[in-house]
Short mmCIF file of C-alpha atoms in Angstrom, two decimals:
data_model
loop_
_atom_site.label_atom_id
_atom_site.label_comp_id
_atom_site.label_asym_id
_atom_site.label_seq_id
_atom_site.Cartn_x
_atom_site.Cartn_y
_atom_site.Cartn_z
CA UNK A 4 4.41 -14.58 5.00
CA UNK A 5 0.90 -15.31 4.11
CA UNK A 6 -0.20 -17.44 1.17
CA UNK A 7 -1.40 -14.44 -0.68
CA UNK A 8 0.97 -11.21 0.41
CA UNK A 9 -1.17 -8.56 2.23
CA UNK A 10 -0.34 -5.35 1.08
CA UNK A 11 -1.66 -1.79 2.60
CA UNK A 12 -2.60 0.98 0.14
CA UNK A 13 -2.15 4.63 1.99
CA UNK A 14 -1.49 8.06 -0.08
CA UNK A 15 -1.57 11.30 0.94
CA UNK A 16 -4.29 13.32 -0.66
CA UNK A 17 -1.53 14.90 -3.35
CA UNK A 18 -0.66 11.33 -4.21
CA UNK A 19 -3.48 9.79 -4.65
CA UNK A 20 -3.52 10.17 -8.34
CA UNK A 21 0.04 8.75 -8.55
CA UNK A 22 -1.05 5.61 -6.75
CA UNK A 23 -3.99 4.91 -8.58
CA UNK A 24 -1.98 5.00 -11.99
CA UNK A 25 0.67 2.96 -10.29
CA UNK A 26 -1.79 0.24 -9.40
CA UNK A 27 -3.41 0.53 -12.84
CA UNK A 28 0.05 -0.49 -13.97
CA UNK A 29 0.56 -3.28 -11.69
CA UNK A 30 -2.89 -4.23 -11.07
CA UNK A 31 -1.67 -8.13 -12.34
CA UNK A 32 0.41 -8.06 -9.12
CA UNK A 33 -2.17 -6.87 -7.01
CA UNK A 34 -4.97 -8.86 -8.08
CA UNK A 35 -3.02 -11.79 -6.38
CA UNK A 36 -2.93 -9.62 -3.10
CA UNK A 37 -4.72 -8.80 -0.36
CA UNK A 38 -5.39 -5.48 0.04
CA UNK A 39 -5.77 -3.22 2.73
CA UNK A 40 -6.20 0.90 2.50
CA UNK A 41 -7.46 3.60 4.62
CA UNK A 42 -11.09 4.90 3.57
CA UNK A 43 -10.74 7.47 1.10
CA UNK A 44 -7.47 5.43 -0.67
CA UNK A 45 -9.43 2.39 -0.58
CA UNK A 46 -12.73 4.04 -2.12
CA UNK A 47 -11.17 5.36 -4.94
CA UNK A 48 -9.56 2.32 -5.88
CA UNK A 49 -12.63 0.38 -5.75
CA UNK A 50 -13.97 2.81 -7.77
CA UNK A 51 -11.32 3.16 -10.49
CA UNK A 52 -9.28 0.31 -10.43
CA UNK A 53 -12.08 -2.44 -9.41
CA UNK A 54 -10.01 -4.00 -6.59
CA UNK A 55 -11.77 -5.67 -3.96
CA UNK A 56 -9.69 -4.50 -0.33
CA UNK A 57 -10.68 -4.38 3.31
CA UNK A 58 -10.74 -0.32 3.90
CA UNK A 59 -10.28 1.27 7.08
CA UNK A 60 -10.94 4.81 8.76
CA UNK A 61 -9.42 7.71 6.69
CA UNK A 62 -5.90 8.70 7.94
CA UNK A 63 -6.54 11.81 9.97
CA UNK A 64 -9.33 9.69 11.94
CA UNK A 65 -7.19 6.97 13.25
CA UNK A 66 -6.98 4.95 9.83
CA UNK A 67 -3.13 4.89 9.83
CA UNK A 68 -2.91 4.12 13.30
CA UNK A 69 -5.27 0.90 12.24
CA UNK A 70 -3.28 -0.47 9.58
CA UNK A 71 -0.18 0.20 12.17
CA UNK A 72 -1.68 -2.29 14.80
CA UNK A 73 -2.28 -5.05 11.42
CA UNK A 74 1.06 -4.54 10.89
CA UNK A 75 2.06 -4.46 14.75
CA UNK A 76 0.11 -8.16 14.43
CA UNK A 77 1.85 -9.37 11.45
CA UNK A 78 -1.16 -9.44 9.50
CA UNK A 79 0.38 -7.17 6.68
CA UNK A 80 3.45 -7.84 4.86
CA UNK A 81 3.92 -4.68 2.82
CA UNK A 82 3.13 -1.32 2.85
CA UNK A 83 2.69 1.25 0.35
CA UNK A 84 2.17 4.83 1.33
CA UNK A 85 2.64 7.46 -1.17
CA UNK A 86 3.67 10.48 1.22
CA UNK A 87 3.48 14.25 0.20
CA UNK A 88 6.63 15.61 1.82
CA UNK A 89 5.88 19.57 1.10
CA UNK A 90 2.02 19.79 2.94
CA UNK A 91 1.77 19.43 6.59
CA UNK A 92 -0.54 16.82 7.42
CA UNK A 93 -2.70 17.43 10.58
CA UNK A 94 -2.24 13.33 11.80
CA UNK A 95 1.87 13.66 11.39
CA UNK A 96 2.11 12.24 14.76
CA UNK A 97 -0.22 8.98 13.57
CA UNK A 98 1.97 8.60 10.24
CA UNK A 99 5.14 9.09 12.18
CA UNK A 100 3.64 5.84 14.60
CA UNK A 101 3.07 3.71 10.89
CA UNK A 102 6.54 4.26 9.70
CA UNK A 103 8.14 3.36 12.98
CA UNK A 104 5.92 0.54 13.18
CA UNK A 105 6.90 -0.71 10.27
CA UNK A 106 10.23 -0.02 11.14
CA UNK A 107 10.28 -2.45 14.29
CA UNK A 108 8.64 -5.01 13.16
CA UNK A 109 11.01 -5.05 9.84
CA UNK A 110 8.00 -4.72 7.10
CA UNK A 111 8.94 -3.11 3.54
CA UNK A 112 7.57 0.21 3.08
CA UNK A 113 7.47 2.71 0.05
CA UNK A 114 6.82 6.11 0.45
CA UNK A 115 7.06 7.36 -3.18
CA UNK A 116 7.01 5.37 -6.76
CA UNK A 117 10.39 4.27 -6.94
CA UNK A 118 10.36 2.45 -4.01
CA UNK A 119 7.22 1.27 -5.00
CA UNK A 120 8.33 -0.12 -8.11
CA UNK A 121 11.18 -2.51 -5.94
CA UNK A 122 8.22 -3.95 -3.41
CA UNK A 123 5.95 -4.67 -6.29
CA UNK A 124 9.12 -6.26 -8.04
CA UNK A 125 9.94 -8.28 -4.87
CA UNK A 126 5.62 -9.36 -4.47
CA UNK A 127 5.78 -10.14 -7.96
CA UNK A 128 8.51 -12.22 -7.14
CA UNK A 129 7.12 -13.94 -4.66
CA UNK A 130 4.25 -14.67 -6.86
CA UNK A 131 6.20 -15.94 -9.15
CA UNK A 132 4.84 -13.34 -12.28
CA UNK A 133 6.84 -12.97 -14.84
CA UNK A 134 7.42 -9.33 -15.53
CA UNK A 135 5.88 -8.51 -19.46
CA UNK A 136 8.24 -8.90 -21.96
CA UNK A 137 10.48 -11.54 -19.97
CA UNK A 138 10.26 -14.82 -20.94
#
C-alpha cells in the first residue's frame, strides 16, 4: 500500500446524499487520503465537504470503467461505492466490470454504509487515528 491510502469515492445518484454525510463524519480519515471519485461524486464533495480529489468522467460515460483500470494498476487501495440496488442503472455492465475488478485484484470494496464504516475503520487503522472517545 501507498504511503497515504488511495481511496475511490463512487455513489449512485440515490446515494449520493448518504455518502456525503458519511464523509462529513469521517472527513478526519479522509483528509489523510487520497481521493479519487467519478465527476459528479467528486464535484459535490469538493463542493460540500472541501476535499481536494482527482475526479474522473461521470459513471455512465466511462468514469467507473476509469477508476477500474487505477485499480486494475494498483494505484487504488480502497473503494467506496454507495450502490442503489432498486433503480436500474443504464452503465450496469461498466459497474459490474468495477466490482469484478476489484474482486481479482483483492481490493476492499463497500457498497452501502455498513461496509463503509469497517474500510474506514481498517484506513483509520492504518493511519493510526484514534477513533473519538478512545484513548
Amino acid at each position: 500500500m501507498a504511503e497515504k491510502p488511495r481511496v475511490a469515492l463512487i455513489a449512485h445518484d440515490k446515494k449520493k446524499i448518504d455518502l456525503i454525510m458519511f464523509v462529513r463524519e469521517h472527513v478526519d480519515v479522509f483528509r489523510e487520503c487520497t481521493l479519487f471519485a467519478t465527476s459528479t461524486t467528486g464535484n459535490i464533495l469538493r463542493e460540500k465537504v472541501k476535499l481536494e480529489l482527482t475526479s474522473f468522467k461521470s459513471g455512465p460515460l466511462g468514469g467507473d470503467l476509469q477508476i477500474g483500470a487505477l485499480i486494475a494498476n494498483d494505484e487504488i487501495d480502497f473503494v467506496i461505492f454507495l450502490r442503489d440496488p432498486l433503480t436500474a442503472q443504464p452503465h450496469e455492465p461498466d459497474v459490474s466490470a468495477l466490482l469484478r475488478v476489484c474482486d481479482v485484484h483483492n481490493k476492499p470494496l463497500a457498497t452501502n454504509l455498513a461496509t463503509a464504516e469497517a474500510l474506514v475503520m481498517e484506513i483509520r487503522r492504518f493511519l493510526k487515528l484514534s477513533d473519538i472517545g478512545e484513548e
